[in-house]
JSON list of C-alpha atoms in Angstrom, two decimals:
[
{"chain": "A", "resi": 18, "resn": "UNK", "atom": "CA", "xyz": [-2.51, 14.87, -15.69]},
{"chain": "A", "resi": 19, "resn": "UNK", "atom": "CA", "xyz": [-3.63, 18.35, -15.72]},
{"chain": "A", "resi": 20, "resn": "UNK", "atom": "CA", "xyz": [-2.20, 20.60, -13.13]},
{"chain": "A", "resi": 21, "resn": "UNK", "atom": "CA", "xyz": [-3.34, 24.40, -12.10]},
{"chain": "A", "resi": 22, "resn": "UNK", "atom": "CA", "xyz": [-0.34, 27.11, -11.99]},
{"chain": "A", "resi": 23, "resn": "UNK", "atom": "CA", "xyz": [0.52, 26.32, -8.76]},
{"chain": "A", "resi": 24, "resn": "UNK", "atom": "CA", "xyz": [1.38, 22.78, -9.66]},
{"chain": "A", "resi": 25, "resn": "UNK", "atom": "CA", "xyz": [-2.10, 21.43, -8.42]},
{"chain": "A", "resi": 26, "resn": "UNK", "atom": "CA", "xyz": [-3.22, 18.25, -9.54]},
{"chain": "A", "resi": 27, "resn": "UNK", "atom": "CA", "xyz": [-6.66, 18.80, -11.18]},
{"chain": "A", "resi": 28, "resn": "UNK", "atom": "CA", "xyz": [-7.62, 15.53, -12.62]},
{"chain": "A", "resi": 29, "resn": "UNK", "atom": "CA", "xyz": [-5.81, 13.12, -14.68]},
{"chain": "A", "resi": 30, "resn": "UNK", "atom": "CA", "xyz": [-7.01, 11.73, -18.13]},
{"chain": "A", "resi": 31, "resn": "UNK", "atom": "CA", "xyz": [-7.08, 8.32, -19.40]},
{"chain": "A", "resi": 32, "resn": "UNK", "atom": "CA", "xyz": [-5.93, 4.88, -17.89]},
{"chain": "A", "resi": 33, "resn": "UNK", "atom": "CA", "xyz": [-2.61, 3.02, -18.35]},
{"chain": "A", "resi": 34, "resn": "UNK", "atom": "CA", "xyz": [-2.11, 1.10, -20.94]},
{"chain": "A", "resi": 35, "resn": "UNK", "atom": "CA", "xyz": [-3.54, -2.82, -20.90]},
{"chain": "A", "resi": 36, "resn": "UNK", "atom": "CA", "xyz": [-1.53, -4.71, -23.43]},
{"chain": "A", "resi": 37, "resn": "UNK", "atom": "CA", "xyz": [-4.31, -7.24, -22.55]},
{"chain": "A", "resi": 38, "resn": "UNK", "atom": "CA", "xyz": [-7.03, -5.27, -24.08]},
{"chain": "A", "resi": 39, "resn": "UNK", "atom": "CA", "xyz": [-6.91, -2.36, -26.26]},
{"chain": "A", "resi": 40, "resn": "UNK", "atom": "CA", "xyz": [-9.33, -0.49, -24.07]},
{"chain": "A", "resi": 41, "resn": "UNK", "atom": "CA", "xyz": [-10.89, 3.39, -24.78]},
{"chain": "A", "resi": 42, "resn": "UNK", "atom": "CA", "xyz": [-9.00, 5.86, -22.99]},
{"chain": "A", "resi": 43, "resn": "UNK", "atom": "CA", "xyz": [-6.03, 3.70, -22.27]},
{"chain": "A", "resi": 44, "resn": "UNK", "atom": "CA", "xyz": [-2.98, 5.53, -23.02]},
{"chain": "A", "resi": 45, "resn": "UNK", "atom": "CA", "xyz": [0.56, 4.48, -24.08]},
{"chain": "A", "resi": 46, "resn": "UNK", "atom": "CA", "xyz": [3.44, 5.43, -22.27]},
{"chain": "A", "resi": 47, "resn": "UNK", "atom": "CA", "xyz": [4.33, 8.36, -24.83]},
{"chain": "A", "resi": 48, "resn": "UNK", "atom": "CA", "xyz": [1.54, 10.56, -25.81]},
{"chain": "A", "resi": 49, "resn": "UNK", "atom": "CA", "xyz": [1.28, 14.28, -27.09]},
{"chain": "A", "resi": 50, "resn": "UNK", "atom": "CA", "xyz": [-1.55, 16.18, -26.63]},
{"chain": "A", "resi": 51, "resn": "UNK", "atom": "CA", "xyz": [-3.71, 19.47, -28.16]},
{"chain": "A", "resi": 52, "resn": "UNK", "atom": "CA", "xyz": [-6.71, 21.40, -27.04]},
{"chain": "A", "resi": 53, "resn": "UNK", "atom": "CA", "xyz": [-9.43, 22.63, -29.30]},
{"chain": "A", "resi": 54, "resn": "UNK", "atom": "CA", "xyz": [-11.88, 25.84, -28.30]},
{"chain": "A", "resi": 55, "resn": "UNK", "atom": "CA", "xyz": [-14.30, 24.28, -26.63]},
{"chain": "A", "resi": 56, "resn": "UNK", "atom": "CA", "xyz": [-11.54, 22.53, -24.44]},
{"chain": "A", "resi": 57, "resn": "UNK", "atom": "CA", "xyz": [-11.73, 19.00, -25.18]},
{"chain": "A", "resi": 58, "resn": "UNK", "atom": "CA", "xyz": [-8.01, 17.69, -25.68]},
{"chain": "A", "resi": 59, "resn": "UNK", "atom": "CA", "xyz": [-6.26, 15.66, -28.15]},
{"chain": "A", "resi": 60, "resn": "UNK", "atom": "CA", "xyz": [-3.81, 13.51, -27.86]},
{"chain": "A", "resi": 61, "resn": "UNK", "atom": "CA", "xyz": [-1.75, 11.54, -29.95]},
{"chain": "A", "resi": 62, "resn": "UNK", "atom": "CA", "xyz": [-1.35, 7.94, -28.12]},
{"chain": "A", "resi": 63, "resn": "UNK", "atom": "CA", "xyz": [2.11, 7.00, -29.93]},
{"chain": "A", "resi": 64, "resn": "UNK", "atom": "CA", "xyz": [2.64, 3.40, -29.02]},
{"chain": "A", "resi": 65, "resn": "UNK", "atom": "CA", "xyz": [-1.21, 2.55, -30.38]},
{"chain": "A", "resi": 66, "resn": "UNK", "atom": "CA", "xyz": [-1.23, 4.44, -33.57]},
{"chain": "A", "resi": 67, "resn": "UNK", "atom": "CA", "xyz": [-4.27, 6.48, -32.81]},
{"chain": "A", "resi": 68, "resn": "UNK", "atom": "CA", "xyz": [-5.85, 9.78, -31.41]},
{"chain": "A", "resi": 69, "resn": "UNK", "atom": "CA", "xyz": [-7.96, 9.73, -28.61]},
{"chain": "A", "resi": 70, "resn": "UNK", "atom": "CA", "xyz": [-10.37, 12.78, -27.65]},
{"chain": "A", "resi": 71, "resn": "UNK", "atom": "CA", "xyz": [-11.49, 13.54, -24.45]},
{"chain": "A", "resi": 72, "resn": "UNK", "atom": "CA", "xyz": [-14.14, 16.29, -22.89]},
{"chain": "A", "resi": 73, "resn": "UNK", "atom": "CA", "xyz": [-12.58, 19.11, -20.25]},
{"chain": "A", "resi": 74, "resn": "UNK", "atom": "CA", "xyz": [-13.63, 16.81, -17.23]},
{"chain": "A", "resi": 75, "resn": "UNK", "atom": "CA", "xyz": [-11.34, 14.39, -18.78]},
{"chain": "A", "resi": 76, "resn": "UNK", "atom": "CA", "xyz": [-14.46, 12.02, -20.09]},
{"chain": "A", "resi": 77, "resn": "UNK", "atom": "CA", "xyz": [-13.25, 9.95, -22.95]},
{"chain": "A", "resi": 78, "resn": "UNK", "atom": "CA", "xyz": [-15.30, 10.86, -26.24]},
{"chain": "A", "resi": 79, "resn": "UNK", "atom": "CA", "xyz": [-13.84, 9.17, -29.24]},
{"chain": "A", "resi": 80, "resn": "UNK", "atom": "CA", "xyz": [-11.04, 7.86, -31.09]},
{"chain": "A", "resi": 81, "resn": "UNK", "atom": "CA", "xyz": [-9.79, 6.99, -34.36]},
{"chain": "A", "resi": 82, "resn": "UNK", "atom": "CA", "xyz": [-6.61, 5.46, -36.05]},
{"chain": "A", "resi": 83, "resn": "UNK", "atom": "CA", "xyz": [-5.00, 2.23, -36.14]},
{"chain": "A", "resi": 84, "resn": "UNK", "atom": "CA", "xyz": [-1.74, 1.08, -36.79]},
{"chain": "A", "resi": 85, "resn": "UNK", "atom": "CA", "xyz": [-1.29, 0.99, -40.65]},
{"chain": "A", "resi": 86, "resn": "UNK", "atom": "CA", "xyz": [0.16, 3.00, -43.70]},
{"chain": "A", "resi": 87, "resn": "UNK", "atom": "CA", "xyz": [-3.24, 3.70, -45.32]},
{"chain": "A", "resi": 88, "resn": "UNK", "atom": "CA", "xyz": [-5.23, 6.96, -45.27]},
{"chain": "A", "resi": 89, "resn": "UNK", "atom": "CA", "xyz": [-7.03, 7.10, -41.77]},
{"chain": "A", "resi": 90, "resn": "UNK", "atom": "CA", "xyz": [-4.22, 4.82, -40.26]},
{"chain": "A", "resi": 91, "resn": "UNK", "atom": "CA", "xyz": [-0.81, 6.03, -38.36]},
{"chain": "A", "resi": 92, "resn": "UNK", "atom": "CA", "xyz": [2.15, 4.52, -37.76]},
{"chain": "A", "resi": 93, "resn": "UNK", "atom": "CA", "xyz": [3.78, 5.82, -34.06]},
{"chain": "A", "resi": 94, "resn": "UNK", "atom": "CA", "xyz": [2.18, 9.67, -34.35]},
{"chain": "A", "resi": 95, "resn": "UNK", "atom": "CA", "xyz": [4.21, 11.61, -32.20]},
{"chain": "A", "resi": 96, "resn": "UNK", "atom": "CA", "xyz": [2.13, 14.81, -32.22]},
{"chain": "A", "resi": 97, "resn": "UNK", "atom": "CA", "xyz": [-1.23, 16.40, -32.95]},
{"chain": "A", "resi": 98, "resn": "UNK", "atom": "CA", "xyz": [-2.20, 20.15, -33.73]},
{"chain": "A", "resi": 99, "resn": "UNK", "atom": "CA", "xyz": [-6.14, 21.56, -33.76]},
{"chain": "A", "resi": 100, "resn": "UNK", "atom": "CA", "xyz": [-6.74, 24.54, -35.23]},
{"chain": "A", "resi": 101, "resn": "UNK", "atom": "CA", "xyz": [-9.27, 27.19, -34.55]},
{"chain": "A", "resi": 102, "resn": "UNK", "atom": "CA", "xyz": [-11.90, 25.80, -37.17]},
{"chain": "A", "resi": 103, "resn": "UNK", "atom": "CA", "xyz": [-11.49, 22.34, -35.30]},
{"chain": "A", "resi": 104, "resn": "UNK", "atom": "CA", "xyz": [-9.20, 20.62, -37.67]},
{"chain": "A", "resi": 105, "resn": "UNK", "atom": "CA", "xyz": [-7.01, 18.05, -36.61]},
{"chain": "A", "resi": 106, "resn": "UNK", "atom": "CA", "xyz": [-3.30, 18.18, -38.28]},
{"chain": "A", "resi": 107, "resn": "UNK", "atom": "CA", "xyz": [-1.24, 14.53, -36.90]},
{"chain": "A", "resi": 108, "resn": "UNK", "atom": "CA", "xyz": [2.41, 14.07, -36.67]},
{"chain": "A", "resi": 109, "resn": "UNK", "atom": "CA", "xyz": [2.14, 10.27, -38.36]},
{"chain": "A", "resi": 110, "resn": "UNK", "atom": "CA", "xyz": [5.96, 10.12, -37.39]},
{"chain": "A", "resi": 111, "resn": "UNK", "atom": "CA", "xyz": [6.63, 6.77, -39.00]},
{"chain": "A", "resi": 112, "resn": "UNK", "atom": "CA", "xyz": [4.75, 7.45, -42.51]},
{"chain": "A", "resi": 113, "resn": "UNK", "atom": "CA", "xyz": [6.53, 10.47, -42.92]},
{"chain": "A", "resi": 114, "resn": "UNK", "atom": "CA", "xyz": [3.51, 12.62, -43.26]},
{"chain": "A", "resi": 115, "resn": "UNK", "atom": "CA", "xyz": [1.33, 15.00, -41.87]},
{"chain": "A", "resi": 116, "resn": "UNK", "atom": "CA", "xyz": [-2.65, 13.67, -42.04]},
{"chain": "A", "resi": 117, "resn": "UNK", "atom": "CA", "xyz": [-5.49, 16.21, -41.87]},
{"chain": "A", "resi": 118, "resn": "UNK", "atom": "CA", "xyz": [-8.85, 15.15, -40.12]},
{"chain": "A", "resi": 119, "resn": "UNK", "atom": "CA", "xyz": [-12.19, 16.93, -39.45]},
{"chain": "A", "resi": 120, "resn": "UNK", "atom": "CA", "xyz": [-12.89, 17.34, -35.76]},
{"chain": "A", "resi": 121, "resn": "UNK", "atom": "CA", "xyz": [-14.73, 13.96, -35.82]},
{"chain": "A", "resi": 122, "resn": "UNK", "atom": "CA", "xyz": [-11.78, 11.82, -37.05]},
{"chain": "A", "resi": 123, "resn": "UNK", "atom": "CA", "xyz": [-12.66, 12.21, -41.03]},
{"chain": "A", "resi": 124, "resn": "UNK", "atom": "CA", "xyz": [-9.61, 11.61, -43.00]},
{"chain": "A", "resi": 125, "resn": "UNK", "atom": "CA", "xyz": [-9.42, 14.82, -45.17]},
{"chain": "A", "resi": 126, "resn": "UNK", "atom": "CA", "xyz": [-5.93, 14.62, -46.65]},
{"chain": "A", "resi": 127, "resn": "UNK", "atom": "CA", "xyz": [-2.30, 14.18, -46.10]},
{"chain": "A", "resi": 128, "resn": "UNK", "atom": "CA", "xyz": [1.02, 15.70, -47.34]},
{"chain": "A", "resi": 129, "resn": "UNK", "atom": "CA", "xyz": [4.61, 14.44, -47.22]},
{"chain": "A", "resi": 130, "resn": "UNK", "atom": "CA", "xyz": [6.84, 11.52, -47.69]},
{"chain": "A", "resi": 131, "resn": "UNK", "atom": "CA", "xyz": [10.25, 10.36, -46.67]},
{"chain": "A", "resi": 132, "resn": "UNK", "atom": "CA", "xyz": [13.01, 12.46, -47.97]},
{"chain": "A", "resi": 133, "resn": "UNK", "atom": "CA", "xyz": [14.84, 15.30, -47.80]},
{"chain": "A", "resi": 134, "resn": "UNK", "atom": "CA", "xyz": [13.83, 17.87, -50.02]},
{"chain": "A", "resi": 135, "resn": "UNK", "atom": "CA", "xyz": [11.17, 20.86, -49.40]},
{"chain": "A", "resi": 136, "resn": "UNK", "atom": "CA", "xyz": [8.23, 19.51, -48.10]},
{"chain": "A", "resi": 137, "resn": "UNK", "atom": "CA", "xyz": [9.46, 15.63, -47.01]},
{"chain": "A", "resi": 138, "resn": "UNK", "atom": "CA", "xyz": [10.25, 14.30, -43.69]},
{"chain": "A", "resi": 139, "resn": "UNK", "atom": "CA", "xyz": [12.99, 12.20, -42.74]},
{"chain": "A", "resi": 140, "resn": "UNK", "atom": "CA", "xyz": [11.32, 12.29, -38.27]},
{"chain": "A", "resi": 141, "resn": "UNK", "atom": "CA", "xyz": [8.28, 14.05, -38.19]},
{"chain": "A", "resi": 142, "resn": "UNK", "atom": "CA", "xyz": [8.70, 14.74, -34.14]},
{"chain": "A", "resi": 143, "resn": "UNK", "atom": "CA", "xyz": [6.29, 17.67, -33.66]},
{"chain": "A", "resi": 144, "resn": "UNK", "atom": "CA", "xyz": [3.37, 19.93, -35.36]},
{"chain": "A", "resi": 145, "resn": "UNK", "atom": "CA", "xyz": [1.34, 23.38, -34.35]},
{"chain": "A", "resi": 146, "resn": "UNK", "atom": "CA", "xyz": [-0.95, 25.63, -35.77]},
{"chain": "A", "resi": 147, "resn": "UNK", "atom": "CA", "xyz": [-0.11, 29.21, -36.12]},
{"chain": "A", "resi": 148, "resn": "UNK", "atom": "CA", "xyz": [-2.98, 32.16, -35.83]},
{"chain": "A", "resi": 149, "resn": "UNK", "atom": "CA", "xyz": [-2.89, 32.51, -39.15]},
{"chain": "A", "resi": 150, "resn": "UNK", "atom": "CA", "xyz": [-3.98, 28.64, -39.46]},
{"chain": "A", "resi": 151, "resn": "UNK", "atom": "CA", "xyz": [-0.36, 27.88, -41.69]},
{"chain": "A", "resi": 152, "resn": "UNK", "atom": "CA", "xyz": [1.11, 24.44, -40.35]},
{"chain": "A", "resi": 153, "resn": "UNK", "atom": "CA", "xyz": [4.68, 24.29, -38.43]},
{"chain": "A", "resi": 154, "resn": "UNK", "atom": "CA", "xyz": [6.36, 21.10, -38.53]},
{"chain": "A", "resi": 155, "resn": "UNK", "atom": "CA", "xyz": [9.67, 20.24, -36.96]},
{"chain": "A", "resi": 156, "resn": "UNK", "atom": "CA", "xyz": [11.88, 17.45, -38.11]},
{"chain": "A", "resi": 157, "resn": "UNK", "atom": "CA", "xyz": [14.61, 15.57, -35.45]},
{"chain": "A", "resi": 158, "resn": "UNK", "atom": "CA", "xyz": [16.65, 14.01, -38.02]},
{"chain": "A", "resi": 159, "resn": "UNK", "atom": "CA", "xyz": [16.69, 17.04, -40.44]},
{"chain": "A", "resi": 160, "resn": "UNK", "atom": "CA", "xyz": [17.07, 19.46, -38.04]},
{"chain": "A", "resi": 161, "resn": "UNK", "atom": "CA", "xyz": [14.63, 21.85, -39.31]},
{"chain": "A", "resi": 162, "resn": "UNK", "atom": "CA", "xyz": [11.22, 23.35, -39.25]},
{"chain": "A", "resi": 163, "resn": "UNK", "atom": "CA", "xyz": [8.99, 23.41, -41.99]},
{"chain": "A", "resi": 164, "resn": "UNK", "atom": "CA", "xyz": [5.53, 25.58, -42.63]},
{"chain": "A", "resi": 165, "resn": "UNK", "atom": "CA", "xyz": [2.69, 25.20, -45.05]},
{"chain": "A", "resi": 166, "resn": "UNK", "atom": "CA", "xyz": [-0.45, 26.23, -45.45]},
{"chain": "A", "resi": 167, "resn": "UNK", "atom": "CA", "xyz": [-3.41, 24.33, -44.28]},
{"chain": "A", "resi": 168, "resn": "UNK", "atom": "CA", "xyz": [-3.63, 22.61, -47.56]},
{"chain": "A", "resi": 169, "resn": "UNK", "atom": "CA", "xyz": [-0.46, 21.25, -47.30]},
{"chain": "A", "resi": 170, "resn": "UNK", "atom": "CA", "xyz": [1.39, 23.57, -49.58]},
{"chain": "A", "resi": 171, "resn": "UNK", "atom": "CA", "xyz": [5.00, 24.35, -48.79]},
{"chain": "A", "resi": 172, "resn": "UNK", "atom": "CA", "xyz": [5.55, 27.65, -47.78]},
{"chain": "A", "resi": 173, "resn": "UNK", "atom": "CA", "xyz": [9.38, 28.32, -45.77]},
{"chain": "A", "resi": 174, "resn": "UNK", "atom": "CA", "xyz": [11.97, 26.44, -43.42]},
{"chain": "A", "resi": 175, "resn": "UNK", "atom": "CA", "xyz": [14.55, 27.39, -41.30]},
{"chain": "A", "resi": 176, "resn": "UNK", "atom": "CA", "xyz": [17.54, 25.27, -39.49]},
{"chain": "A", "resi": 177, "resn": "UNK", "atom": "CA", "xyz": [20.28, 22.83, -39.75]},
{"chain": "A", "resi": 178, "resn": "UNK", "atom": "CA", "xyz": [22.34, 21.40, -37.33]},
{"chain": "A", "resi": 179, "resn": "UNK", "atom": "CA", "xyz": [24.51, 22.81, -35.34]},
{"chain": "A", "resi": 180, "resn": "UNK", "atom": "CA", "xyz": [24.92, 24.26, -32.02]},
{"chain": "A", "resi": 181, "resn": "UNK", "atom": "CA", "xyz": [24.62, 27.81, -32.22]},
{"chain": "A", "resi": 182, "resn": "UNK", "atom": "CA", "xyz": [21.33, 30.43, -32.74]},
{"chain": "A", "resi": 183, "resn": "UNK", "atom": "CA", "xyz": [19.29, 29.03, -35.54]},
{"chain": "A", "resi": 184, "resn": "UNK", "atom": "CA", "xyz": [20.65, 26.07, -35.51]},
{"chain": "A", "resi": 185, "resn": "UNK", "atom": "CA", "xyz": [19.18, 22.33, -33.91]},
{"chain": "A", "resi": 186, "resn": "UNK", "atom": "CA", "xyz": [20.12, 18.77, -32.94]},
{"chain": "A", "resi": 187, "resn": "UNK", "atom": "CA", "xyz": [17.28, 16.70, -33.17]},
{"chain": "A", "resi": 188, "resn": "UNK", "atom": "CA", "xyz": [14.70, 19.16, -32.04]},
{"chain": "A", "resi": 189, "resn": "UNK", "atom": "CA", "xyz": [11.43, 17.06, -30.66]},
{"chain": "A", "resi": 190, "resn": "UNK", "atom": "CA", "xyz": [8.61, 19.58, -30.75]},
{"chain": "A", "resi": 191, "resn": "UNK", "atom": "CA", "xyz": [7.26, 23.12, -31.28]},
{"chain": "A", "resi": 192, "resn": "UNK", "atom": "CA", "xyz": [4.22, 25.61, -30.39]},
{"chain": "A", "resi": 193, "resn": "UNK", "atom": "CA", "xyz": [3.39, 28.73, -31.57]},
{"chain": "A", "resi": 194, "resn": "UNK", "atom": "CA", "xyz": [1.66, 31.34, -29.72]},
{"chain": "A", "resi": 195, "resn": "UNK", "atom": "CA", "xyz": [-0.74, 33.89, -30.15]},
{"chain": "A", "resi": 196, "resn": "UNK", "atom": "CA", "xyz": [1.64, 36.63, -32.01]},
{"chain": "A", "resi": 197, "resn": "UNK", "atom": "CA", "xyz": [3.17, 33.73, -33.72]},
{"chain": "A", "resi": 198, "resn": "UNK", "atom": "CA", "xyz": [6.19, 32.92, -32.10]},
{"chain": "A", "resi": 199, "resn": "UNK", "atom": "CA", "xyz": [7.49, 29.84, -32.84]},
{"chain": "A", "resi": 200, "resn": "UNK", "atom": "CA", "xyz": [9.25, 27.77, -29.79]},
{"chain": "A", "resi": 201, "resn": "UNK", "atom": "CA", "xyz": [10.81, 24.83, -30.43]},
{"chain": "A", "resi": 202, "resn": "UNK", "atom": "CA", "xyz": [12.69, 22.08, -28.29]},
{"chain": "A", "resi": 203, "resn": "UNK", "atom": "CA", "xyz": [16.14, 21.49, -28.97]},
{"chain": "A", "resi": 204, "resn": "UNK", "atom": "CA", "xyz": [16.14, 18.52, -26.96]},
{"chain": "A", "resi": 205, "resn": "UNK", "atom": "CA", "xyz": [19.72, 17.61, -27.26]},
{"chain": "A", "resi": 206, "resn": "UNK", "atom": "CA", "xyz": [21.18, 21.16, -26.77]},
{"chain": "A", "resi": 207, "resn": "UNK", "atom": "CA", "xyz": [18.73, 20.78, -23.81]},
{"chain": "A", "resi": 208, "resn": "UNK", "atom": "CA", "xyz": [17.29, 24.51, -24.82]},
{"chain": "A", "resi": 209, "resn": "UNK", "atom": "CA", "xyz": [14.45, 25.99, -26.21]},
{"chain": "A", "resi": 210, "resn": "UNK", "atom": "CA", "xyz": [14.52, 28.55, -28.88]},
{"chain": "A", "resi": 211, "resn": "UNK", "atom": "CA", "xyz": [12.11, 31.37, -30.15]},
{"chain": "A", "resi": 212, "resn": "UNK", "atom": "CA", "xyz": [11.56, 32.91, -33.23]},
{"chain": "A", "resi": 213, "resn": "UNK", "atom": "CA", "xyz": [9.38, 34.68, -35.02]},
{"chain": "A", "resi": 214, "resn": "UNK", "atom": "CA", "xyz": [6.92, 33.19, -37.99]},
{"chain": "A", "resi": 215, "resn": "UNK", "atom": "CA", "xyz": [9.42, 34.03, -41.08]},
{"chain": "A", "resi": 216, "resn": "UNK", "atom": "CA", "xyz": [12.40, 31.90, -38.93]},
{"chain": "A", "resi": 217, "resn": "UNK", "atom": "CA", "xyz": [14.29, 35.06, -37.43]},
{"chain": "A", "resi": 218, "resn": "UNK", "atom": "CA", "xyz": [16.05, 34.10, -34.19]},
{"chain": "A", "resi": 219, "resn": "UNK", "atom": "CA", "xyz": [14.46, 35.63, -31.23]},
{"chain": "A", "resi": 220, "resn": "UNK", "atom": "CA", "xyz": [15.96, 33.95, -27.86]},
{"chain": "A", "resi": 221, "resn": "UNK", "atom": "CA", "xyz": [16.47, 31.14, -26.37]},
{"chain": "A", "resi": 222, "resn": "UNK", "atom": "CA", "xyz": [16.21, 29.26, -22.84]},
{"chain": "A", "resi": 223, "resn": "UNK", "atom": "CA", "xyz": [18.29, 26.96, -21.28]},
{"chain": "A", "resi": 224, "resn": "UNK", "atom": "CA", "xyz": [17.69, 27.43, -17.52]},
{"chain": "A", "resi": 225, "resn": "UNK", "atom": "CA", "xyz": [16.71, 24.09, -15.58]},
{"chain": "A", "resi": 226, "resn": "UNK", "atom": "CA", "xyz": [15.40, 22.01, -18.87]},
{"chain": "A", "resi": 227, "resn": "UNK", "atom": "CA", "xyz": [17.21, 18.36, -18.88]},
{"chain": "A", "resi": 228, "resn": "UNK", "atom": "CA", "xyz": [15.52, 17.19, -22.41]},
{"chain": "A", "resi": 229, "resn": "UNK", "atom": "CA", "xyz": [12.50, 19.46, -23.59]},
{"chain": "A", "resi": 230, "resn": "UNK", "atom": "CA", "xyz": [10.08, 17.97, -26.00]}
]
């Protein structure tokens, strides 16, 4: 659903999921979602292993992905990032990787693997884009975020677990904004925390937030 500031429902996009039939625009019941320039809006429809696009009036355009390990295919994607060229970075939470698509839904590569050493994922939960077009990923069984470059390269991470500044318990999702703030969810400490691009602890927020993601 998309809402105005005042908490106004605007218009709602897709339909609920038919087990029956697979249709276009029907949506599983968890789903992530980004929005390119232009407004159209991404979303990463977890329980059906796909992304689905639709138009700012909420008109489906297109999807791609199926349930699968191969390039192209996704396996429960719990997140999906556009940047400002209209690339399209997925969270493929269950192969352990990130997969990089034109705006279109051409496979153009893919980074990571299961692990726990720079660059691997153990639960891929969440992905942005910063201004600078580098790639923040946060990880809920690692406990910490990782950036790269657009090509995939690893670049810096930050985090453990633990309960105090800095620190995460199975963190669910990110953004960054504009001056390249990084927010992420700490869903179990039921907080979100800020820093800035290089990791540095800014703040964090705990008022009225139950389990952030």
């Amino acid at each position: 659903k998309v809402i105005d500031k005042e908490g106004n429902e605007l218009k709602t996009l897709g339909e609920p999921f038919d087990y029956r039939n697979m249709l276009n625009n029907s949506i599983g019941n968890r789903a992530s979602y980004a929005i390119d320039k232009a407004g159209n809006v991404y979303v990463a429809d977890t329980y059906n292993s796909r992304i689905q696009v639709f138009d700012t009036s909420g008109t489906f355009m297109k999807s791609w992905g199926q349930k699968g390990a191969g390039s192209g295919s996704m396996t429960l994607p719990y997140d999906v990032a556009v940047d400002g060229e209209g690339t399209v970075y997925v969270a493929d939470t269950y192969n352990h990787r990130v997969q990089k698509f034109d705006a279109n839904g051409v496979f153009l590569g893919q980074w990571g693997q299961k692990g726990k050493g720079s660059g691997d994922f153990y639960f891929l939960s969440g992905i942005a884009v910063g201004p600078d077009g580098a790639v923040y990923t946060v990880d809920a069984k690692m406990n910490r975020v990782q950036v790269f470059d657009n090509q995939g390269r690893f670049l810096r991470s930050w985090g453990s677990k633990g309960k105090g500044s800095g620190n995460f318990v199975e963190p669910m999702g990110l953004t960054v904004d504009e001056s390249g703030n990084v927010y992420v969810a700490d869903s179990e400490m039921r907080r979100v925390q800020k820093f800035d691009s290089q990791g540095r602890f800014l703040a964090a927020f705990t008022d009225r937030l139950h389990y952030p993601a």
